[in-house]
Short mmCIF file of C-alpha atoms and ligand atoms in Angstrom, two decimals:
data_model
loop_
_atom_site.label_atom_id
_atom_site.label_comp_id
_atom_site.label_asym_id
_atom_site.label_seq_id
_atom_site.Cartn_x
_atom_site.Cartn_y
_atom_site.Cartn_z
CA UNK A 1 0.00 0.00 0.00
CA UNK A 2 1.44 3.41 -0.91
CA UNK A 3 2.08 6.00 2.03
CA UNK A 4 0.76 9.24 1.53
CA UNK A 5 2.94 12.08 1.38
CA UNK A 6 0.53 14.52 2.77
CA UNK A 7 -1.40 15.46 5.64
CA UNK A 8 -4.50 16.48 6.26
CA UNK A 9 -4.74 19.35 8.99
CA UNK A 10 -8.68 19.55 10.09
CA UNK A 11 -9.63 22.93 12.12
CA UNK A 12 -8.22 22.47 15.38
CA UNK A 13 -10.27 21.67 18.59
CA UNK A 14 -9.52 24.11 20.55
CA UNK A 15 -11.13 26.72 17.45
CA UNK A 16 -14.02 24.48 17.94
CA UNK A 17 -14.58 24.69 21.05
CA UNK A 18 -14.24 28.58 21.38
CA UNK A 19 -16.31 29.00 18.42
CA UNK A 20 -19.11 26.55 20.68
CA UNK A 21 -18.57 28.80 23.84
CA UNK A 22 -18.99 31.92 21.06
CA UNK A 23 -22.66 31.12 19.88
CA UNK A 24 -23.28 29.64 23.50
CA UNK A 25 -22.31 33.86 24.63
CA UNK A 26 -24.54 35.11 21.90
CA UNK A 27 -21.61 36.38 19.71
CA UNK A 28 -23.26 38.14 16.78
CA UNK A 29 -20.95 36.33 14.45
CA UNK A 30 -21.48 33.25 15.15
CA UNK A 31 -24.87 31.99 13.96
CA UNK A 32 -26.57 28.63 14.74
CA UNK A 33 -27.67 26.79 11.94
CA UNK A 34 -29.89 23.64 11.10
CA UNK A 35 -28.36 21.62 8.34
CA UNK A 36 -31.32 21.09 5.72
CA UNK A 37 -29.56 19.31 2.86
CA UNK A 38 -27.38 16.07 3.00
CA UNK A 39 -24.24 17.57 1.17
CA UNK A 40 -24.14 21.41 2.21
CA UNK A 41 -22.89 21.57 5.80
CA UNK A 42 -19.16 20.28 5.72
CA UNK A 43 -17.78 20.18 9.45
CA UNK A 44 -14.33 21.54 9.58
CA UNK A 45 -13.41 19.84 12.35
CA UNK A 46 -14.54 16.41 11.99
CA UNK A 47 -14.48 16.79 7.98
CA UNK A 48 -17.95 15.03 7.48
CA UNK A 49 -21.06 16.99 6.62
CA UNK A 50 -23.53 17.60 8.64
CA UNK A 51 -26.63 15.32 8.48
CA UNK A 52 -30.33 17.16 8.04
CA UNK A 53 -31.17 17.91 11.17
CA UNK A 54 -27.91 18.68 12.57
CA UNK A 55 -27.10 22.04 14.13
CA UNK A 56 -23.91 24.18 13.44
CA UNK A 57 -21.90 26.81 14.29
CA UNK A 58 -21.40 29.40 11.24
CA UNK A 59 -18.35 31.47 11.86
CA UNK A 60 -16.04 34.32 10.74
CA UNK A 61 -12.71 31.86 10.63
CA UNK A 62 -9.39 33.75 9.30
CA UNK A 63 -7.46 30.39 6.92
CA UNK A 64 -4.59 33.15 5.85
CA UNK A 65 -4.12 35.24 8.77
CA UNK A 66 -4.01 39.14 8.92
CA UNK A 67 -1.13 41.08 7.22
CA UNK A 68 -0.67 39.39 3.91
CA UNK A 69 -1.74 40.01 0.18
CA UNK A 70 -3.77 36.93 0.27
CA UNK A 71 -5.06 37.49 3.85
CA UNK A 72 -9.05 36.03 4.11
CA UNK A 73 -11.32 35.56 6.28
CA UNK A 74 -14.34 33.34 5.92
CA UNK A 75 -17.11 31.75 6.48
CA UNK A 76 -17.25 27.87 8.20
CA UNK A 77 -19.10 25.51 10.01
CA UNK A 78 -18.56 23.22 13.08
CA UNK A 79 -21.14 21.14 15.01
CA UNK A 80 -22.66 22.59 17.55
CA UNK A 81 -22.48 19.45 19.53
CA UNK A 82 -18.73 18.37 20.33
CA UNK A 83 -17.80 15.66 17.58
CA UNK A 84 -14.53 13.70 17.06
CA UNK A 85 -11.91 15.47 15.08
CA UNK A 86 -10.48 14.16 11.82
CA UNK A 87 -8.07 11.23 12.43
CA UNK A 88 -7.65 9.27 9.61
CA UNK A 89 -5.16 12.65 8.91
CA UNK A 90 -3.02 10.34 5.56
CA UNK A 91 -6.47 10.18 3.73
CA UNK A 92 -8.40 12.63 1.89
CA UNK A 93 -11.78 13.03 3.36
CA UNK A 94 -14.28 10.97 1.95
CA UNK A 95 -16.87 13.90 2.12
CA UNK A 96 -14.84 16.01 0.25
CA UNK A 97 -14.43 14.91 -3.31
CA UNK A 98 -16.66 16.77 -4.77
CA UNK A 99 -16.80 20.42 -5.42
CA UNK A 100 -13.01 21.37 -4.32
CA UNK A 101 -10.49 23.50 -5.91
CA UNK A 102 -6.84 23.20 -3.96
CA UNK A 103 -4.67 26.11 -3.75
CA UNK A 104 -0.90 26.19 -3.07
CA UNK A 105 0.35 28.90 -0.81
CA UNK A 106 4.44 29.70 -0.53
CA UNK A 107 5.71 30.33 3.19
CA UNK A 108 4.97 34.00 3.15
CA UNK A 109 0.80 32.88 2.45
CA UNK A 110 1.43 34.11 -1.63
CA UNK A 111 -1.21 31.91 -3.16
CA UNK A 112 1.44 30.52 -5.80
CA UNK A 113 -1.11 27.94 -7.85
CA UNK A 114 -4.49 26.92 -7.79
CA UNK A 115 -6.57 23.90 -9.73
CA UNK A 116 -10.14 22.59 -9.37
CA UNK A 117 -10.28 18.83 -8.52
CA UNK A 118 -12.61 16.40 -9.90
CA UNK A 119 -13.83 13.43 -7.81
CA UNK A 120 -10.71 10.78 -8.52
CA UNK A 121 -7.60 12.50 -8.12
CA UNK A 122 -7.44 14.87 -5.24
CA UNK A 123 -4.74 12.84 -3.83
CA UNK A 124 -2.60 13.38 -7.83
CA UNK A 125 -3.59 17.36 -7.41
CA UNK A 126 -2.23 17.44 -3.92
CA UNK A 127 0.88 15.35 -4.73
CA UNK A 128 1.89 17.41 -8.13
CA UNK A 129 1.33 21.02 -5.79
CA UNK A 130 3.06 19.99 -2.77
CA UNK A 131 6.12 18.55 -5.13
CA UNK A 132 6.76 22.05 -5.66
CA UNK A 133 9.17 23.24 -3.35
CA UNK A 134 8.21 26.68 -3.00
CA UNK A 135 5.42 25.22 -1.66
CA UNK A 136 4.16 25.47 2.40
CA UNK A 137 0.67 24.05 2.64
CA UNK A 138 -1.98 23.77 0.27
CA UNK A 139 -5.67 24.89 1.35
CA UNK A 140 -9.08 22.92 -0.06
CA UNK A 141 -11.78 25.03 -0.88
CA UNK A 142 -15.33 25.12 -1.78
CA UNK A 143 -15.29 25.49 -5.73
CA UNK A 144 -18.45 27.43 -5.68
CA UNK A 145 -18.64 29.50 -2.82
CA UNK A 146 -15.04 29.24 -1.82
CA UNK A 147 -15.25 28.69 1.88
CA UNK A 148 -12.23 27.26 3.31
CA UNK A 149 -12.78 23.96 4.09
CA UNK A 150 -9.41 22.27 5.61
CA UNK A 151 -5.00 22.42 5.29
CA UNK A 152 -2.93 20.17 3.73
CA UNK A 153 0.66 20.06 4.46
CA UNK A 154 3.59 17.45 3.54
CA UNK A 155 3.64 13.99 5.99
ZN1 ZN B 201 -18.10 17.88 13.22
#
């Protein structure tokens, strides 16, 4: 079996939890929603989506921090309820095929490539950007409403 070169870096618990205690406090940026479609809802921190039914955290979350070109802040989701965070950290997340563009960012956060995956090869995308060695981390997206959705960085 081949080892993956990469891994996958899911939001981090403790970003979780504080976004939890946020909408707990009544933070005006952080919003609880009810998922009401099967495939809509990703959960950055265990990297499944939402079921219908589920509630979630919608939050201001900054994936390229303050003081750079690229800088962004954006919209995410976590469950409201605690869940387990992504483990399985030398596999791309099943949930995630679909619908992802990956973008390669340098070590000063320059967005240096970018290229919209289809359902099969994530894992070839991934491989070819993070060959590069100008390369730092590479980011998976939303390819239509671009919401960062989790970090990739080399095993
Ligand atoms: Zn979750």
């Amino acid at each position: 079996m081949k080892t993956s070169t990469f891994r996958i870096v899911p939001l981090s618990t403790e970003v979780a939890e504080a976004a939890r205690r946020a909408a707990a406090s009544g933070t005006l940026d952080h919003t609880v929603v009810v998922a009401d479609s099967p495939q809509g809802y990703p959960c950055r921190h265990c990297l499944r989506f939402a079921k219908p039914g589920e509630r979630l955290i919608l939050f201001p979350y900054a994936s390229i921090p303050a003081g750079h070109p690229y800088s962004e802040t954006g919209p995410i989701f976590v469950h409201e309820q605690p869940c387990e965070r992504y483990a399985t950290t030398d596999q791309f997340p099943l949930d995630l095929r679909r619908g992802r563009v990956i973008r390669a960012y340098n070590s000063n956060y320059d967005m240096i490539d970018a290229e919209v995956v289809n359902a099969s090869e994530p894992e070839a995308v991934i491989e070819k950007l993070l060959e590069k060695p100008e390369t730092a981390f590479v980011d998976v997206r939303s390819v239509t409403r671009g919401c960062y959705t989790c970090r990739i960085q080399r095993q």
